[in-house]
Coordinates of C-alpha atoms in Angstrom, one line a residue:
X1 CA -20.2 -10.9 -17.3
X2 CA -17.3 -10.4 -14.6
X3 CA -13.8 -9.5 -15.2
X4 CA -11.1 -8.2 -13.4
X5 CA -8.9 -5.0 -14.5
X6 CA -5.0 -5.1 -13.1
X7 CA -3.2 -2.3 -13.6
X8 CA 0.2 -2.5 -13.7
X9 CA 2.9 0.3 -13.7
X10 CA 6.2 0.3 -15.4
X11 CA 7.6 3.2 -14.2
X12 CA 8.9 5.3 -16.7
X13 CA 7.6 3.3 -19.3
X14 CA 3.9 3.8 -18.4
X15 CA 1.7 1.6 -17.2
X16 CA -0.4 -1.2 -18.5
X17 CA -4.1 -2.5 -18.2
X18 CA -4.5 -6.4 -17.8
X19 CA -7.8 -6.9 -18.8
X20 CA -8.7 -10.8 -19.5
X21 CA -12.2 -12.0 -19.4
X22 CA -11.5 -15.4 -18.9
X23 CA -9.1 -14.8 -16.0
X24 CA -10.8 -15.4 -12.5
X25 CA -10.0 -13.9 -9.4
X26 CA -8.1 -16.8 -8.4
X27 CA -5.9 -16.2 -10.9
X28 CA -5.6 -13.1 -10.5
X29 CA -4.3 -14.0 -7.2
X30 CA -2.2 -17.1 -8.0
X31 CA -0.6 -14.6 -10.9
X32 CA 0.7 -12.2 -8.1
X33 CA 1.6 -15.0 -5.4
X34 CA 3.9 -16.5 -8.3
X35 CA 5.7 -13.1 -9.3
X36 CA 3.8 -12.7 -12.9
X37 CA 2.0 -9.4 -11.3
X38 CA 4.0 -7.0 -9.7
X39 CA 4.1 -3.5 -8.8
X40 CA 0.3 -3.2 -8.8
X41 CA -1.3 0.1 -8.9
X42 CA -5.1 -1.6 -8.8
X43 CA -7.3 -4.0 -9.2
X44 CA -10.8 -3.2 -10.5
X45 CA -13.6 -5.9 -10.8
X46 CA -16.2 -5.2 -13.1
X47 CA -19.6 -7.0 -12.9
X48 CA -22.9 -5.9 -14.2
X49 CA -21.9 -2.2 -15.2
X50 CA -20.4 -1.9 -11.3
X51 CA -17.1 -1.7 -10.8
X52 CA -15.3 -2.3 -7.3
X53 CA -12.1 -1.8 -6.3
X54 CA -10.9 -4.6 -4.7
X55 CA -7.2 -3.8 -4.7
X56 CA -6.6 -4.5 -0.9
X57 CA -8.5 -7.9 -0.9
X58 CA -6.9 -9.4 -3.6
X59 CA -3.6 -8.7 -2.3
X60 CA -4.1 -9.8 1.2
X61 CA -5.2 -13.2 -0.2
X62 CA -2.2 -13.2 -2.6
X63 CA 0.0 -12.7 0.4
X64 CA 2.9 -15.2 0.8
X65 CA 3.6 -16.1 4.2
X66 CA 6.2 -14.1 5.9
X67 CA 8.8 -16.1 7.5
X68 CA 10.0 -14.4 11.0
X69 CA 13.3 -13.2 11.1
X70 CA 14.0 -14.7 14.1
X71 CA 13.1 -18.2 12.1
X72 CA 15.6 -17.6 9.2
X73 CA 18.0 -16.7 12.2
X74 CA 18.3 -19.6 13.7
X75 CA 18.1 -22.0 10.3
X76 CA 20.8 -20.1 9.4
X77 CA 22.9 -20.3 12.5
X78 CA 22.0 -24.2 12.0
X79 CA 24.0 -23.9 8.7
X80 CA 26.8 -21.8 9.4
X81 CA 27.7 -24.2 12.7
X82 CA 27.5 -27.7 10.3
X83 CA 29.6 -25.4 7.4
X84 CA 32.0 -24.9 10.8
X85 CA 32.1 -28.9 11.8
X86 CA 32.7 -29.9 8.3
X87 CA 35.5 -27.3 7.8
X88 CA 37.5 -29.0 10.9
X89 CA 37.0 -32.2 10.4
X90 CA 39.8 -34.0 11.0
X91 CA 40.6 -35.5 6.7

């Protein structure tokens, strides 16, 4: 039997254990790439009586692309020059 074990911390209201035996570790990962998971303090996989922190992995493959600043930069300079044409349009 393999499960995973996400802990998830609240702050000052504690934290909490997800522990699921039918969740995978693709859901585990599709659960934090949509927002359901956050503020993770770990991620344990038990299997066999061995557990393994795989923490760092799971996250790395949950990661959502970063966009470059420099990328958001110039869509938005894109925007605010249209915005600029349409505001001076001759009506």
């Amino acid at each position: 039997m393999q499960y995973f074990v996400v802990m998830i911390d609240y702050g000052r209201r504690g934290p909490e254990a997800v522990v699921d035996p039918e969740i995978t570790g693709h859901e585990v990962i599709a659960r934090i790439a949509s927002g359901e998971y956050e503020n993770i303090s770990f991620i344990h996989e038990i299997a066999d009586r061995a557990v393994e922190d795989v923490t760092e992995e799971i996250l790395a493959e949950a990661a959502l692309p970063e966009v470059a600043s420099a990328e958001a930069d110039l869509q938005a300079g894109c925007f605010d020059h249209a915005r600029d044409l349409r505001k001076h349009e001759a009506v």
